[in-house]
DNA sequence: TATTTATTGTGATAACAAACACATAAATTT
DNA sequence: AAATTTATGTGTTTGTTATCACAATAAATA
């Protein structure tokens, strides 16, 4: 291992490794080679080894990786040892789906507040969280700090909601609205946008 | 414009341009410079021009781009002139959210069939589409050909569902399940996976 | 009509990421 | 204990993508 710039693409693959390892740990496996992992994931073994080598020498030559050890290492690299507090804005279908998901595979991501603009929804308790009025996003006091915001509101409101979330100190945002957010560059934004994905998908289908 | 390999990243940006142009057309604008578009999108003007130049000379030097023309050109490049038939598997929150979305901004993507394994849901009509039993995915006859499959089922079922969809002739799949699909390489797969995105997001938040 | 300004299109360069080749080392076999 | 097998870790090479510098050209101005 050498001090080196770590490619962003490498970071993006780590959660994929992490999940697969998790499954294999549960299945009771205890040693794993990069080739074997490669077969599960469709990612070349050299790619996997190079990715891991940015962070340390986790394997044993001639043997492979200790599954549990590697799992823990990646957990530590990704900062998944601690829990992360999430605020979710927009409690429609997507919002609920997200809550289901994070609640279900309790993954270290805790939804600590929820916001919506629909008066019929405000005040309800969803997944143990009280839904606040979206207009109160600026002021309303929350006990715990919010680490991450998830935006699932109407596209026209997304930008303002994002700004409020940043004011409240989030370090990153997942945006399901098809709206470009203009945020300080130290805020990481993940754009999850079905229509865009469909857009480029059909380019490839149409030009198969 | 020269015959050249078009970067995949270029294709992925086209839908972003497309949506922005759409908004601007609606607003009644009619000329647009790459610099101006750049300001809306946070993508460098040279990047935008280079991306467009792979497909033709759409602009006028000293002036900019004719908005409507450019919009139509991108529409044509992405194969968005025709409509695309979608089958959706899994009619839970995510499934419904997707139906809402595609129905709402009727975008050329038509959901023509839906499948679910829950007997309480099978037979219901959602957004004008009858929900079929997931077990019938293999056999059940659909009038129209299915171009794209969207998978929103339980992770353990995702792989089998994907295979059935491929057997039915889809050219691409959007997969919301955190399951790696092992499909022939001519099938384009888009993995939409919140937990993975959160995973790499917190790497960056934690190492800000 | 010559000059300046605005803006596109593109070849060349730089930055980034993936793939490869192989040195290293553990375990197993002969 | 030597040879073989298995598998990691990494410097180098190749490929891909973004950025830059600037030529080309249209419009506006002097």
Coordinates of C-alpha atoms (C1' of nucleotides) in Angstrom, one line a residue:
Chain A
X1 CA 0.0 0.0 0.0
X2 CA 1.3 3.4 -1.0
X3 CA 0.0 6.9 -0.3
X4 CA -1.9 7.7 -3.5
X5 CA -5.0 9.4 -4.7
X6 CA -8.0 7.1 -4.4
X7 CA -10.2 7.1 -7.5
X8 CA -13.8 8.0 -6.9
X9 CA -14.8 5.0 -8.9
X10 CA -13.1 2.8 -6.4
X11 CA -15.1 4.4 -3.5
X12 CA -18.3 3.8 -5.5
X13 CA -17.5 0.1 -5.7
X14 CA -16.8 -0.4 -2.0
X15 CA -20.4 -0.5 -1.0
X16 CA -21.0 -3.2 -3.7
X17 CA -18.2 -5.3 -2.2
X18 CA -19.5 -4.5 1.3
X19 CA -23.0 -5.8 0.6
X20 CA -21.8 -8.9 -1.1
X21 CA -19.4 -9.7 1.8
X22 CA -22.2 -9.1 4.2
X23 CA -24.3 -11.7 2.5
X24 CA -21.4 -14.2 2.5
X25 CA -20.7 -13.6 6.1
X26 CA -24.3 -14.4 6.9
X27 CA -24.0 -17.6 4.9
X28 CA -21.1 -18.6 7.2
X29 CA -18.3 -18.5 4.6
X30 CA -14.9 -17.4 6.0
X31 CA -12.3 -17.2 3.2
X32 CA -12.7 -15.5 -0.1
X33 CA -10.5 -14.9 -3.1
X34 CA -10.7 -12.0 -5.4
X35 CA -11.6 -14.3 -8.2
X36 CA -14.5 -15.7 -6.3
X37 CA -15.8 -12.3 -5.4
X38 CA -15.3 -11.3 -9.0
X39 CA -17.7 -14.1 -10.1
X40 CA -20.4 -12.9 -7.8
X41 CA -20.1 -9.3 -8.9
X42 CA -19.0 -9.3 -12.5
X43 CA -16.0 -7.1 -11.6
X44 CA -12.6 -8.2 -12.6
X45 CA -10.4 -9.7 -9.9
X46 CA -7.5 -7.3 -10.6
X47 CA -9.9 -4.4 -10.2
X48 CA -11.0 -5.7 -6.8
X49 CA -7.5 -6.2 -5.6
X50 CA -6.4 -2.8 -6.8
X51 CA -9.3 -1.1 -5.2
X52 CA -8.6 -2.8 -1.9
X53 CA -4.9 -2.2 -2.1
X54 CA -5.4 1.6 -1.9
X55 CA -6.4 1.0 1.8
X56 CA -4.1 -1.7 3.0
X57 CA -2.9 -5.3 2.6
X58 CA -6.0 -7.2 3.7
X59 CA -5.4 -10.5 2.0
X60 CA -2.9 -13.3 2.3
X61 CA -1.1 -14.5 -0.8
X62 CA -1.9 -18.0 -1.8
X63 CA -5.0 -17.9 0.4
X64 CA -7.3 -15.0 -0.2
X65 CA -9.1 -12.7 2.2
X66 CA -10.5 -13.4 5.6
X67 CA -14.1 -12.5 4.9
X68 CA -15.0 -11.1 8.3
X69 CA -11.8 -9.1 8.5
X70 CA -12.3 -7.6 5.0
X71 CA -16.0 -6.8 5.8
X72 CA -14.9 -4.9 8.9
X73 CA -12.2 -3.1 7.0
X74 CA -14.5 -1.8 4.4
X75 CA -17.0 -0.9 7.0
X76 CA -14.4 1.2 8.6
X77 CA -13.2 2.8 5.4
X78 CA -16.7 3.8 4.4
X79 CA -17.4 5.2 7.9
X80 CA -20.2 2.7 8.4
X81 CA -19.3 1.9 12.0
X82 CA -21.2 4.8 13.3
X83 CA -24.8 5.6 12.6
X84 CA -25.9 8.4 10.3
X85 CA -28.9 10.6 10.9
X86 CA -31.2 11.3 8.0
X87 CA -33.9 13.9 7.4
X88 CA -36.3 13.1 4.7
X89 CA -38.3 15.7 2.8
X90 CA -41.4 14.6 1.0
X91 CA -43.5 11.7 2.4
X92 CA -45.2 10.5 -0.8
X93 CA -44.7 7.1 -2.3
X94 CA -40.9 7.5 -2.8
X95 CA -40.5 8.9 0.7
X96 CA -42.3 6.0 2.2
X97 CA -40.4 3.5 0.1
X98 CA -37.2 4.9 1.3
X99 CA -38.4 4.7 4.9
X100 CA -39.4 1.1 4.4
X101 CA -36.0 0.3 2.9
X102 CA -33.8 2.0 5.5
X103 CA -36.0 0.7 8.4
X104 CA -36.0 -2.8 7.1
X105 CA -32.4 -3.6 6.6
X106 CA -31.4 -1.4 9.5
X107 CA -28.2 -0.3 8.0
X108 CA -26.9 2.4 10.3
X109 CA -29.0 5.0 8.6
X110 CA -31.6 6.4 10.9
X111 CA -34.4 8.6 9.8
X112 CA -34.7 11.2 12.5
X113 CA -37.1 13.7 11.0
X114 CA -39.5 13.8 8.1
X115 CA -41.1 16.8 6.4
X116 CA -44.1 17.2 4.0
X117 CA -46.2 20.0 2.8
X118 CA -49.5 18.1 2.6
X119 CA -51.6 19.1 5.7
X120 CA -53.2 15.6 5.7
X121 CA -49.8 14.1 6.2
X122 CA -48.2 16.6 8.7
X123 CA -48.5 15.3 12.2
X124 CA -48.8 11.7 11.2
X125 CA -46.2 9.2 12.6
X126 CA -44.6 7.2 9.9
X127 CA -42.1 4.5 10.8
X128 CA -41.9 6.0 14.3
X129 CA -41.1 9.5 13.0
X130 CA -43.5 12.4 13.2
X131 CA -43.9 14.3 10.0
X132 CA -43.3 18.0 10.3
X133 CA -44.6 20.8 8.1
X134 CA -42.1 21.4 5.3
X135 CA -42.4 25.2 6.0
X136 CA -40.8 24.5 9.4
X137 CA -37.8 22.9 7.9
X138 CA -35.8 26.1 8.6
X139 CA -36.8 26.6 12.2
X140 CA -38.0 23.4 13.8
X141 CA -35.6 22.1 16.4
X142 CA -34.4 18.6 16.2
X143 CA -32.6 17.0 19.1
X144 CA -30.0 15.2 17.0
X145 CA -27.9 16.7 14.3
X146 CA -28.8 15.8 10.7
X147 CA -26.0 14.3 8.6
X148 CA -27.8 13.6 5.4
X149 CA -30.9 15.0 3.7
X150 CA -33.0 13.0 1.3
X151 CA -35.1 15.1 -1.1
X152 CA -38.3 13.5 -2.4
X153 CA -40.4 16.6 -2.8
X154 CA -41.9 18.2 -5.9
X155 CA -39.2 19.3 -8.4
X156 CA -40.1 23.0 -8.0
X157 CA -39.5 22.9 -4.3
X158 CA -36.3 20.8 -4.4
X159 CA -33.8 23.7 -4.6
X160 CA -35.2 25.6 -1.6
X161 CA -35.5 22.4 0.5
X162 CA -31.8 21.6 -0.4
X163 CA -30.7 25.1 0.8
X164 CA -32.6 24.7 4.1
X165 CA -31.0 21.2 4.6
X166 CA -27.6 22.7 4.0
X167 CA -28.3 25.5 6.5
X168 CA -29.2 22.8 9.0
X169 CA -25.7 21.3 8.5
X170 CA -26.1 18.3 6.3
X171 CA -22.9 17.1 4.7
X172 CA -24.6 15.4 1.8
X173 CA -27.9 15.1 -0.1
X174 CA -29.6 12.4 -2.0
X175 CA -31.9 14.1 -4.5
X176 CA -34.8 12.1 -6.1
X177 CA -36.2 15.3 -7.7
X178 CA -35.1 15.9 -11.3
X179 CA -33.8 19.3 -10.3
X180 CA -30.2 20.5 -10.4
X181 CA -29.2 21.7 -7.0
X182 CA -26.8 24.6 -6.8
X183 CA -25.0 23.9 -3.5
X184 CA -21.5 24.7 -2.1
X185 CA -19.1 22.2 -3.5
X186 CA -18.2 20.7 -0.1
X187 CA -21.8 19.3 -0.1
X188 CA -21.9 15.9 -1.8
X189 CA -25.0 15.5 -3.9
X190 CA -26.3 12.2 -5.3
X191 CA -28.8 12.6 -8.1
X192 CA -31.2 9.7 -8.3
X193 CA -33.3 10.4 -11.4
X194 CA -35.2 7.7 -13.1
X195 CA -36.1 9.7 -16.2
X196 CA -32.5 10.6 -16.9
X197 CA -31.5 7.0 -16.5
X198 CA -34.3 5.9 -18.9
X199 CA -33.0 8.6 -21.3
X200 CA -29.6 7.2 -21.7
X201 CA -30.8 3.6 -21.5
X202 CA -32.9 4.0 -24.6
X203 CA -30.0 5.5 -26.5
X204 CA -28.3 2.2 -26.1
X205 CA -31.4 0.1 -26.7
X206 CA -32.2 2.0 -29.8
X207 CA -28.6 1.8 -31.1
X208 CA -28.0 -1.8 -30.1
Chain B
X1 CA -18.1 16.7 -36.5
X2 CA -16.0 13.6 -37.0
X3 CA -16.6 9.9 -36.9
X4 CA -15.5 9.1 -33.4
X5 CA -16.2 6.9 -30.4
X6 CA -18.8 8.6 -28.3
X7 CA -18.0 8.5 -24.5
X8 CA -20.6 6.9 -22.4
X9 CA -20.4 9.8 -20.0
X10 CA -21.5 12.1 -22.9
X11 CA -24.6 10.0 -23.4
X12 CA -25.4 10.2 -19.7
X13 CA -25.3 13.9 -19.8
X14 CA -27.6 14.3 -22.8
X15 CA -30.8 13.6 -20.8
X16 CA -29.7 16.3 -18.4
X17 CA -29.3 18.8 -21.2
X18 CA -32.6 17.5 -22.6
X19 CA -34.6 18.2 -19.5
X20 CA -33.1 21.6 -19.0
X21 CA -33.8 22.6 -22.6
X22 CA -37.3 21.3 -22.3
X23 CA -37.9 23.7 -19.3
X24 CA -36.4 26.6 -21.2
X25 CA -38.5 25.9 -24.3
X26 CA -41.6 26.0 -22.1
X27 CA -40.5 29.3 -20.7
X28 CA -40.4 30.6 -24.3
X29 CA -36.7 31.2 -24.6
X30 CA -35.3 30.7 -28.1
X31 CA -31.5 31.1 -28.2
X32 CA -29.0 29.7 -25.8
X33 CA -25.3 29.7 -25.5
X34 CA -23.3 26.9 -24.0
X35 CA -22.1 29.3 -21.3
X36 CA -25.7 30.0 -20.3
X37 CA -26.6 26.4 -20.2
X38 CA -23.5 25.8 -18.2
X39 CA -24.7 28.1 -15.6
X40 CA -28.0 26.3 -15.2
X41 CA -26.3 22.9 -15.0
X42 CA -23.0 23.4 -13.4
X43 CA -21.3 21.6 -16.3
X44 CA -18.5 23.4 -18.1
X45 CA -19.4 25.1 -21.4
X46 CA -16.5 23.3 -23.2
X47 CA -17.8 20.0 -22.0
X48 CA -21.3 20.8 -23.3
X49 CA -19.9 21.9 -26.7
X50 CA -17.7 18.8 -27.0
X51 CA -20.6 16.6 -26.1
X52 CA -22.8 18.1 -28.7
X53 CA -20.1 18.1 -31.3
X54 CA -20.0 14.3 -31.4
X55 CA -23.4 14.4 -33.1
X56 CA -23.2 17.4 -35.4
X57 CA -22.8 21.1 -35.6
X58 CA -26.0 22.3 -34.0
X59 CA -24.9 25.8 -33.0
X60 CA -24.0 29.1 -34.8
X61 CA -20.7 30.7 -34.0
X62 CA -21.1 34.1 -32.4
X63 CA -24.8 33.4 -31.7
X64 CA -25.3 30.1 -29.8
X65 CA -27.9 27.3 -30.2
X66 CA -31.4 27.5 -31.5
X67 CA -33.2 26.1 -28.4
X68 CA -36.0 24.3 -30.2
X69 CA -33.6 22.8 -32.8
X70 CA -31.2 21.6 -30.2
X71 CA -34.0 20.1 -28.1
X72 CA -35.2 18.2 -31.1
X73 CA -31.8 17.0 -32.0
X74 CA -31.1 15.6 -28.6
X75 CA -34.6 14.0 -28.6
X76 CA -33.6 12.3 -31.8
X77 CA -30.2 11.2 -30.7
X78 CA -31.6 9.6 -27.5
X79 CA -34.4 7.9 -29.4
X80 CA -37.0 9.8 -27.5
X81 CA -39.2 10.5 -30.5
X82 CA -40.9 7.2 -30.2
X83 CA -42.6 5.8 -27.1
X84 CA -41.1 3.0 -25.1
X85 CA -43.1 0.2 -23.4
X86 CA -42.3 -0.6 -19.9
X87 CA -43.1 -3.6 -17.7
X88 CA -42.8 -3.1 -14.0
X89 CA -42.3 -5.9 -11.6
X90 CA -43.2 -5.2 -7.9
X91 CA -46.0 -2.9 -7.1
X92 CA -45.1 -1.8 -3.6
X93 CA -44.2 1.8 -2.7
X94 CA -41.4 2.1 -5.1
X95 CA -43.4 0.5 -7.9
X96 CA -46.2 2.9 -7.3
X97 CA -43.9 5.9 -7.1
X98 CA -42.5 5.0 -10.5
X99 CA -45.9 4.7 -12.0
X100 CA -46.9 8.0 -10.6
X101 CA -43.8 9.6 -12.0
X102 CA -43.9 8.2 -15.5
X103 CA -47.6 8.8 -15.7
X104 CA -47.4 12.3 -14.5
X105 CA -44.8 13.8 -16.8
X106 CA -45.9 11.6 -19.6
X107 CA -42.5 11.3 -21.1
X108 CA -42.8 8.7 -23.8
X109 CA -42.4 5.9 -21.4
X110 CA -45.6 3.9 -21.1
X111 CA -46.2 1.3 -18.5
X112 CA -47.9 -1.5 -20.3
X113 CA -47.9 -4.3 -17.7
X114 CA -47.3 -4.7 -14.1
X115 CA -46.6 -7.8 -11.9
X116 CA -46.7 -8.5 -8.2
X117 CA -46.6 -11.6 -6.1
X118 CA -48.9 -10.3 -3.4
X119 CA -52.4 -11.9 -4.0
X120 CA -54.0 -8.8 -2.5
X121 CA -52.5 -6.7 -5.2
X122 CA -52.9 -9.1 -8.2
X123 CA -55.9 -8.2 -10.3
X124 CA -56.0 -4.6 -9.1
X125 CA -55.8 -1.8 -11.7
X126 CA -53.1 0.7 -10.9
X127 CA -52.7 3.7 -13.2
X128 CA -54.8 2.0 -15.8
X129 CA -52.8 -1.2 -15.8
X130 CA -53.9 -4.5 -14.4
X131 CA -51.5 -6.1 -12.0
X132 CA -50.7 -9.7 -13.0
X133 CA -49.3 -12.5 -10.9
X134 CA -45.5 -12.4 -10.9
X135 CA -45.5 -16.1 -11.5
X136 CA -47.2 -15.5 -14.8
X137 CA -44.4 -13.2 -16.0
X138 CA -43.0 -16.0 -18.1
X139 CA -46.2 -17.0 -19.9
X140 CA -48.8 -14.3 -19.8
X141 CA -49.4 -12.7 -23.1
X142 CA -49.1 -9.0 -23.6
X143 CA -50.3 -7.3 -26.7
X144 CA -47.5 -4.9 -27.1
X145 CA -43.8 -5.8 -27.0
X146 CA -41.9 -4.8 -23.8
X147 CA -38.9 -2.7 -24.4
X148 CA -37.7 -2.1 -20.8
X149 CA -38.2 -3.8 -17.5
X150 CA -38.2 -2.1 -14.1
X151 CA -37.5 -4.4 -11.2
X152 CA -38.8 -3.3 -7.8
X153 CA -39.3 -6.7 -6.3
X154 CA -37.7 -8.3 -3.3
X155 CA -33.9 -8.7 -3.7
X156 CA -34.1 -12.5 -3.6
X157 CA -36.5 -12.6 -6.5
X158 CA -34.7 -9.9 -8.6
X159 CA -32.5 -12.3 -10.5
X160 CA -35.2 -14.6 -11.7
X161 CA -37.5 -11.7 -12.6
X162 CA -34.6 -10.2 -14.6
X163 CA -34.1 -13.5 -16.5
X164 CA -37.8 -13.7 -17.4
X165 CA -37.8 -10.1 -18.6
X166 CA -34.9 -10.8 -20.8
X167 CA -36.7 -13.9 -22.2
X168 CA -39.6 -11.6 -23.0
X169 CA -37.3 -9.5 -25.1
X170 CA -36.5 -6.4 -23.1
X171 CA -33.4 -4.5 -24.2
X172 CA -32.7 -2.9 -20.9
X173 CA -33.5 -3.1 -17.2
X174 CA -33.7 -0.6 -14.4
X175 CA -33.1 -2.5 -11.2
X176 CA -34.1 -1.0 -7.8
X177 CA -33.2 -4.2 -6.0
X178 CA -29.8 -4.3 -4.4
X179 CA -29.0 -7.5 -6.4
X180 CA -26.4 -8.0 -9.0
X181 CA -28.0 -9.3 -12.2
X182 CA -26.1 -11.7 -14.4
X183 CA -27.4 -10.9 -17.8
X184 CA -26.1 -11.2 -21.4
X185 CA -24.0 -8.2 -22.0
X186 CA -26.2 -6.8 -24.8
X187 CA -28.8 -6.1 -22.1
X188 CA -28.2 -2.7 -20.5
X189 CA -28.7 -2.6 -16.8
X190 CA -29.1 0.5 -14.7
X191 CA -28.6 -0.2 -11.0
X192 CA -30.6 2.2 -8.8
X193 CA -29.6 1.5 -5.3
X194 CA -30.0 3.9 -2.4
X195 CA -28.0 2.0 0.1
X196 CA -24.9 1.9 -2.1
X197 CA -25.2 5.6 -2.8
X198 CA -25.5 6.3 0.9
X199 CA -22.4 4.1 1.4
X200 CA -20.1 6.1 -0.8
X201 CA -21.7 9.4 0.2
X202 CA -20.7 8.9 3.9
X203 CA -17.2 8.1 2.8
X204 CA -17.0 11.6 1.6
X205 CA -18.9 13.2 4.4
X206 CA -16.8 11.4 7.0
X207 CA -13.5 12.4 5.2
X208 CA -14.6 15.9 4.4
Chain C
dT1 C1' -15.8 47.9 -44.8
dA2 C1' -12.5 47.1 -41.2
dT3 C1' -12.4 46.1 -36.3
dT4 C1' -14.2 44.3 -32.3
dT5 C1' -17.0 41.1 -29.8
dA6 C1' -19.3 36.9 -29.1
dT7 C1' -19.5 32.2 -29.5
dT8 C1' -19.0 27.6 -31.6
dG9 C1' -16.2 23.5 -33.0
dT10 C1' -12.0 20.8 -32.4
dG11 C1' -7.2 19.1 -32.2
dA12 C1' -3.9 18.6 -28.5
dT13 C1' -3.0 17.8 -23.8
dA14 C1' -3.8 16.5 -19.2
dA15 C1' -6.2 13.8 -15.7
dC16 C1' -8.2 9.8 -14.4
dA17 C1' -9.4 4.9 -14.4
dA18 C1' -8.9 0.0 -16.0
dA19 C1' -6.2 -3.7 -17.5
dC20 C1' -2.1 -6.1 -17.7
dA21 C1' 2.2 -8.4 -16.4
dC22 C1' 4.6 -10.1 -13.0
dA23 C1' 7.0 -10.2 -8.5
dT24 C1' 5.9 -12.0 -4.0
dA25 C1' 4.5 -15.2 -0.7
dA26 C1' 1.7 -18.9 1.4
dA27 C1' 0.2 -23.6 1.1
dT28 C1' 0.4 -28.1 -0.9
dT29 C1' 2.4 -31.8 -3.3
dT30 C1' 6.1 -34.7 -4.8
Chain D
dA1 C1' 13.2 -29.7 0.7
dA2 C1' 12.3 -28.7 -3.9
dA3 C1' 8.7 -27.9 -7.1
dT4 C1' 4.1 -26.7 -8.0
dT5 C1' 0.0 -24.4 -7.2
dT6 C1' -2.7 -20.6 -5.6
dA7 C1' -3.5 -16.1 -4.9
dT8 C1' -2.2 -11.2 -3.5
dG9 C1' -0.1 -6.6 -4.3
dT10 C1' 1.7 -3.2 -7.5
dG11 C1' 4.4 -0.7 -11.2
dT12 C1' 3.5 0.0 -16.0
dT13 C1' 0.7 0.3 -20.0
dT14 C1' -3.4 1.2 -22.2
dG15 C1' -7.8 3.3 -22.7
dT16 C1' -11.2 6.8 -21.6
dT17 C1' -12.8 11.3 -20.4
dA18 C1' -12.2 16.2 -19.3
dT19 C1' -9.9 20.4 -20.1
dC20 C1' -7.5 23.7 -22.6
dA21 C1' -6.1 26.7 -26.3
dC22 C1' -7.3 28.5 -30.3
dA23 C1' -9.0 28.6 -35.2
dA24 C1' -13.3 29.6 -37.4
dT25 C1' -17.2 32.4 -38.1
dA26 C1' -21.3 35.3 -37.3
dA27 C1' -22.9 39.7 -35.7
dA28 C1' -22.3 44.3 -34.0
dT29 C1' -19.8 48.5 -34.0
dA30 C1' -16.9 52.1 -35.5

